[in-house]
Amino acid sequence: MRAFLWCNGEKPDKEIISNLGNISPLFGVDGGGNKAKSFGFDVKEILGDLDSVVNDDQVTKTTLLENQNLSDLTKAINELEKRGFSEFDILGVDGGDTGHILGIWGSLAEISENLVIRLHHQNSTTYRITTELRNFKIDVDKDRLFSIFALTKCQNVCVKGAEWEIFNEEFDLSTKGLHNRGLGNTITISVEGILVLIIQN
């Protein structure tokens, strides 16, 4: 099942929201629930430690997730995974506190590798690629820029169908995969580990 999560960052532009279609079911990640509601979205439930939540309407369900060793985003995804969700589109990830921004990338490194995760930014889309998601394929327009970054130590990184192809290389968190370019066809990415593909809009 697929779920949408709204974090406590900036509102994506209208085109991004429109391309996502029906944003439902939508869950707020702590204060992100209030932000989504203020933009007119129907929030099914707010998840987190609730320290940033203003439950002014007393209608939206709130669920307290108490583990302070994990971020609200990680806790929300873990909770929804238990409920059967396996695919997540995450909005509201830009802007705000620097620690929270880095925490979003940390969440992508620590949650289950079986989950499909996409982050929707103002100027790009991030796709998480893991060992479990073998031979990830996506169409990339000609000359469209994209980057890959390792979130964990990665082995046997392969990128096929791009201007600069990569074959069985080792990646750590670095600028090694910064700014590749699409050729107007399908690119295929495989990895042993966890990396992210960031495609500019």
mmCIF file of C-alpha atoms in Angstrom:
data_model
loop_
_atom_site.group_PDB
_atom_site.id
_atom_site.type_symbol
_atom_site.label_atom_id
_atom_site.label_comp_id
_atom_site.label_asym_id
_atom_site.label_seq_id
_atom_site.Cartn_x
_atom_site.Cartn_y
_atom_site.Cartn_z
ATOM 1 C CA MET A 1 0.000 0.000 0.000
ATOM 2 C CA ARG A 2 1.035 3.577 -0.663
ATOM 3 C CA ALA A 3 0.968 6.459 1.813
ATOM 4 C CA PHE A 4 1.818 10.149 1.664
ATOM 5 C CA LEU A 5 3.733 11.809 4.490
ATOM 6 C CA TRP A 6 3.981 15.561 5.080
ATOM 7 C CA CYS A 7 6.986 16.822 7.044
ATOM 8 C CA ASN A 8 7.338 20.214 8.709
ATOM 9 C CA GLY A 9 9.092 21.960 5.816
ATOM 10 C CA GLU A 10 8.100 24.215 2.955
ATOM 11 C CA LYS A 11 5.080 23.635 0.736
ATOM 12 C CA PRO A 12 5.959 22.105 -2.659
ATOM 13 C CA ASP A 13 4.821 24.091 -5.680
ATOM 14 C CA LYS A 14 1.485 23.420 -7.364
ATOM 15 C CA GLU A 15 2.959 21.467 -10.286
ATOM 16 C CA ILE A 16 4.615 18.939 -7.977
ATOM 17 C CA ILE A 17 1.400 18.464 -6.024
ATOM 18 C CA SER A 18 -0.642 18.167 -9.220
ATOM 19 C CA ASN A 19 1.676 15.489 -10.631
ATOM 20 C CA LEU A 20 1.120 13.349 -7.534
ATOM 21 C CA GLY A 21 -2.604 13.055 -8.199
ATOM 22 C CA ASN A 22 -4.849 12.207 -5.265
ATOM 23 C CA ILE A 23 -2.719 12.734 -2.147
ATOM 24 C CA SER A 24 -4.427 10.145 0.014
ATOM 25 C CA PRO A 25 -4.075 8.687 2.558
ATOM 26 C CA LEU A 26 -2.032 11.591 3.914
ATOM 27 C CA PHE A 27 -0.288 11.390 7.277
ATOM 28 C CA GLY A 28 1.325 14.327 9.021
ATOM 29 C CA VAL A 29 4.759 13.929 10.575
ATOM 30 C CA ASP A 30 4.427 15.922 13.808
ATOM 31 C CA GLY A 31 4.090 19.646 12.924
ATOM 32 C CA GLY A 32 3.886 18.743 9.245
ATOM 33 C CA GLY A 33 0.303 17.664 9.854
ATOM 34 C CA ASN A 34 -0.689 21.214 10.778
ATOM 35 C CA LYS A 35 1.134 22.584 7.741
ATOM 36 C CA ALA A 36 -0.637 20.204 5.375
ATOM 37 C CA LYS A 37 -4.008 21.107 6.901
ATOM 38 C CA SER A 38 -3.244 24.829 6.592
ATOM 39 C CA PHE A 39 -2.719 24.277 2.862
ATOM 40 C CA GLY A 40 -6.149 22.655 2.593
ATOM 41 C CA PHE A 41 -5.197 18.972 2.582
ATOM 42 C CA ASP A 42 -7.137 16.273 4.391
ATOM 43 C CA VAL A 43 -4.795 14.739 6.959
ATOM 44 C CA LYS A 44 -5.862 11.286 8.077
ATOM 45 C CA GLU A 45 -3.606 11.138 11.138
ATOM 46 C CA ILE A 46 -0.661 12.938 12.735
ATOM 47 C CA LEU A 47 2.237 10.776 13.935
ATOM 48 C CA GLY A 48 5.260 11.637 16.063
ATOM 49 C CA ASP A 49 6.204 12.895 19.497
ATOM 50 C CA LEU A 50 3.569 15.627 18.937
ATOM 51 C CA ASP A 51 5.762 18.371 20.421
ATOM 52 C CA SER A 52 5.091 20.634 17.416
ATOM 53 C CA VAL A 53 1.412 19.809 16.907
ATOM 54 C CA VAL A 54 -1.422 22.276 17.404
ATOM 55 C CA ASN A 55 -4.563 20.130 17.390
ATOM 56 C CA ASP A 56 -6.932 23.048 17.068
ATOM 57 C CA ASP A 57 -9.833 21.214 15.480
ATOM 58 C CA GLN A 58 -9.811 18.107 17.714
ATOM 59 C CA VAL A 59 -10.883 16.126 14.634
ATOM 60 C CA THR A 60 -7.612 14.863 13.192
ATOM 61 C CA LYS A 61 -6.419 11.718 14.935
ATOM 62 C CA THR A 62 -3.029 11.965 16.649
ATOM 63 C CA THR A 63 -0.769 9.044 17.563
ATOM 64 C CA LEU A 64 2.081 9.538 20.020
ATOM 65 C CA LEU A 65 5.305 7.752 19.052
ATOM 66 C CA GLU A 66 7.605 8.119 22.022
ATOM 67 C CA ASN A 67 11.037 6.738 21.082
ATOM 68 C CA GLN A 68 13.376 9.749 21.353
ATOM 69 C CA ASN A 69 16.247 7.810 19.768
ATOM 70 C CA LEU A 70 14.581 8.048 16.354
ATOM 71 C CA SER A 71 13.268 10.988 14.341
ATOM 72 C CA ASP A 72 9.540 11.520 13.920
ATOM 73 C CA LEU A 73 9.868 10.616 10.233
ATOM 74 C CA THR A 74 11.563 7.293 10.970
ATOM 75 C CA LYS A 75 9.019 6.499 13.686
ATOM 76 C CA ALA A 76 6.105 7.387 11.403
ATOM 77 C CA ILE A 77 7.382 5.189 8.577
ATOM 78 C CA ASN A 78 8.067 2.303 10.958
ATOM 79 C CA GLU A 79 4.553 2.601 12.383
ATOM 80 C CA LEU A 80 2.922 2.689 8.960
ATOM 81 C CA GLU A 81 5.033 -0.251 7.781
ATOM 82 C CA LYS A 82 3.515 -2.258 10.637
ATOM 83 C CA ARG A 83 0.092 -1.337 9.257
ATOM 84 C CA GLY A 84 0.955 -2.728 5.832
ATOM 85 C CA PHE A 85 2.242 0.324 3.953
ATOM 86 C CA SER A 86 5.320 -0.287 1.805
ATOM 87 C CA GLU A 87 5.504 2.756 -0.499
ATOM 88 C CA PHE A 88 5.904 6.340 0.705
ATOM 89 C CA ASP A 89 5.790 9.713 -1.045
ATOM 90 C CA ILE A 90 7.148 12.370 1.296
ATOM 91 C CA LEU A 91 6.469 16.104 0.996
ATOM 92 C CA GLY A 92 7.497 19.123 3.051
ATOM 93 C CA VAL A 93 11.137 18.054 3.151
ATOM 94 C CA ASP A 94 12.757 21.367 2.125
ATOM 95 C CA GLY A 95 13.558 24.336 4.359
ATOM 96 C CA GLY A 96 13.446 24.618 8.113
ATOM 97 C CA ASP A 97 15.961 23.423 10.670
ATOM 98 C CA THR A 98 19.248 22.098 9.268
ATOM 99 C CA GLY A 99 19.229 19.206 11.711
ATOM 100 C CA HIS A 100 15.797 18.151 10.538
ATOM 101 C CA ILE A 101 16.903 18.308 6.908
ATOM 102 C CA LEU A 102 19.884 16.046 7.619
ATOM 103 C CA GLY A 103 17.610 13.863 9.714
ATOM 104 C CA ILE A 104 15.477 13.152 6.654
ATOM 105 C CA TRP A 105 18.509 11.680 4.877
ATOM 106 C CA GLY A 106 19.346 9.763 8.034
ATOM 107 C CA SER A 107 15.862 8.255 8.001
ATOM 108 C CA LEU A 108 16.433 6.960 4.480
ATOM 109 C CA ALA A 109 19.555 5.180 5.724
ATOM 110 C CA GLU A 110 17.963 3.508 8.757
ATOM 111 C CA ILE A 111 14.489 2.369 7.705
ATOM 112 C CA SER A 112 13.806 -1.037 6.161
ATOM 113 C CA GLU A 113 15.433 -1.603 2.772
ATOM 114 C CA ASN A 114 12.243 -3.223 1.493
ATOM 115 C CA LEU A 115 10.340 0.071 1.464
ATOM 116 C CA VAL A 116 9.933 2.280 -1.605
ATOM 117 C CA ILE A 117 10.667 5.902 -0.698
ATOM 118 C CA ARG A 118 10.390 9.093 -2.762
ATOM 119 C CA LEU A 119 11.090 12.641 -1.563
ATOM 120 C CA HIS A 120 9.438 15.497 -3.446
ATOM 121 C CA HIS A 121 11.552 18.668 -3.319
ATOM 122 C CA GLN A 122 10.961 22.094 -4.858
ATOM 123 C CA ASN A 123 13.419 21.474 -7.689
ATOM 124 C CA SER A 124 14.013 17.728 -7.749
ATOM 125 C CA THR A 125 12.752 14.284 -6.810
ATOM 126 C CA THR A 126 14.734 11.814 -4.721
ATOM 127 C CA TYR A 127 14.379 8.039 -5.134
ATOM 128 C CA ARG A 128 15.866 5.696 -2.549
ATOM 129 C CA ILE A 129 17.540 2.635 -4.090
ATOM 130 C CA THR A 130 18.576 -0.350 -1.963
ATOM 131 C CA THR A 131 19.957 -3.854 -2.310
ATOM 132 C CA GLU A 132 16.386 -5.149 -2.074
ATOM 133 C CA LEU A 133 15.158 -3.023 -5.002
ATOM 134 C CA ARG A 134 17.244 -4.715 -7.644
ATOM 135 C CA ASN A 135 17.816 -3.096 -11.050
ATOM 136 C CA PHE A 136 15.892 0.114 -10.395
ATOM 137 C CA LYS A 137 14.742 1.553 -13.743
ATOM 138 C CA ILE A 138 13.506 5.043 -14.580
ATOM 139 C CA ASP A 139 13.176 7.138 -17.737
ATOM 140 C CA VAL A 140 15.352 10.258 -17.721
ATOM 141 C CA ASP A 141 14.946 12.988 -20.342
ATOM 142 C CA LYS A 142 17.852 13.895 -22.591
ATOM 143 C CA ASP A 143 20.262 16.309 -20.871
ATOM 144 C CA ARG A 144 18.353 16.178 -17.577
ATOM 145 C CA LEU A 145 20.794 16.279 -14.675
ATOM 146 C CA PHE A 146 20.762 13.691 -11.932
ATOM 147 C CA SER A 147 23.053 12.677 -9.088
ATOM 148 C CA ILE A 148 23.532 9.594 -6.945
ATOM 149 C CA PHE A 149 24.794 9.642 -3.365
ATOM 150 C CA ALA A 150 25.608 6.742 -1.071
ATOM 151 C CA LEU A 151 23.872 6.864 2.312
ATOM 152 C CA THR A 152 25.706 3.758 3.501
ATOM 153 C CA LYS A 153 28.863 2.050 2.282
ATOM 154 C CA CYS A 154 27.856 0.743 -1.144
ATOM 155 C CA GLN A 155 29.384 -2.027 -3.229
ATOM 156 C CA ASN A 156 28.899 -2.959 -6.888
ATOM 157 C CA VAL A 157 27.237 0.316 -7.862
ATOM 158 C CA CYS A 158 26.120 0.205 -11.493
ATOM 159 C CA VAL A 159 24.510 2.986 -13.540
ATOM 160 C CA LYS A 160 23.616 2.073 -17.117
ATOM 161 C CA GLY A 161 22.044 4.199 -19.848
ATOM 162 C CA ALA A 162 23.428 7.575 -18.709
ATOM 163 C CA GLU A 163 26.065 9.849 -20.218
ATOM 164 C CA TRP A 164 28.602 8.587 -17.661
ATOM 165 C CA GLU A 165 28.066 4.944 -16.876
ATOM 166 C CA ILE A 166 29.330 3.270 -13.726
ATOM 167 C CA PHE A 167 30.206 -0.408 -13.422
ATOM 168 C CA ASN A 168 30.680 -2.278 -10.146
ATOM 169 C CA GLU A 169 32.190 0.630 -8.235
ATOM 170 C CA GLU A 170 32.375 1.265 -4.500
ATOM 171 C CA PHE A 171 30.684 4.381 -3.132
ATOM 172 C CA ASP A 172 30.796 6.158 0.213
ATOM 173 C CA LEU A 173 29.080 9.439 1.026
ATOM 174 C CA SER A 174 30.993 11.810 -1.256
ATOM 175 C CA THR A 175 30.571 13.873 -4.424
ATOM 176 C CA LYS A 176 31.559 10.941 -6.627
ATOM 177 C CA GLY A 177 28.110 10.597 -8.212
ATOM 178 C CA LEU A 178 27.361 14.312 -8.570
ATOM 179 C CA HIS A 179 25.830 15.566 -11.838
ATOM 180 C CA ASN A 180 25.369 12.852 -14.394
ATOM 181 C CA ARG A 181 23.163 13.409 -17.420
ATOM 182 C CA GLY A 182 20.275 11.552 -19.024
ATOM 183 C CA LEU A 183 20.263 10.477 -22.671
ATOM 184 C CA GLY A 184 16.506 10.419 -23.198
ATOM 185 C CA ASN A 185 16.095 6.737 -22.393
ATOM 186 C CA THR A 186 15.813 4.393 -19.409
ATOM 187 C CA ILE A 187 18.603 4.307 -16.870
ATOM 188 C CA THR A 188 19.168 1.249 -14.697
ATOM 189 C CA ILE A 189 20.765 1.445 -11.256
ATOM 190 C CA SER A 190 21.777 -1.412 -8.971
ATOM 191 C CA VAL A 191 23.637 -1.379 -5.662
ATOM 192 C CA GLU A 192 24.572 -3.413 -2.620
ATOM 193 C CA GLY A 193 23.762 -0.886 0.086
ATOM 194 C CA ILE A 194 21.572 2.217 0.180
ATOM 195 C CA LEU A 195 21.897 5.172 -2.151
ATOM 196 C CA VAL A 196 19.683 7.958 -3.425
ATOM 197 C CA LEU A 197 19.022 9.087 -6.975
ATOM 198 C CA ILE A 198 18.184 12.801 -7.202
ATOM 199 C CA ILE A 199 16.675 13.919 -10.514
ATOM 200 C CA GLN A 200 16.281 17.626 -11.203
ATOM 201 C CA ASN A 201 12.780 18.724 -12.194
#
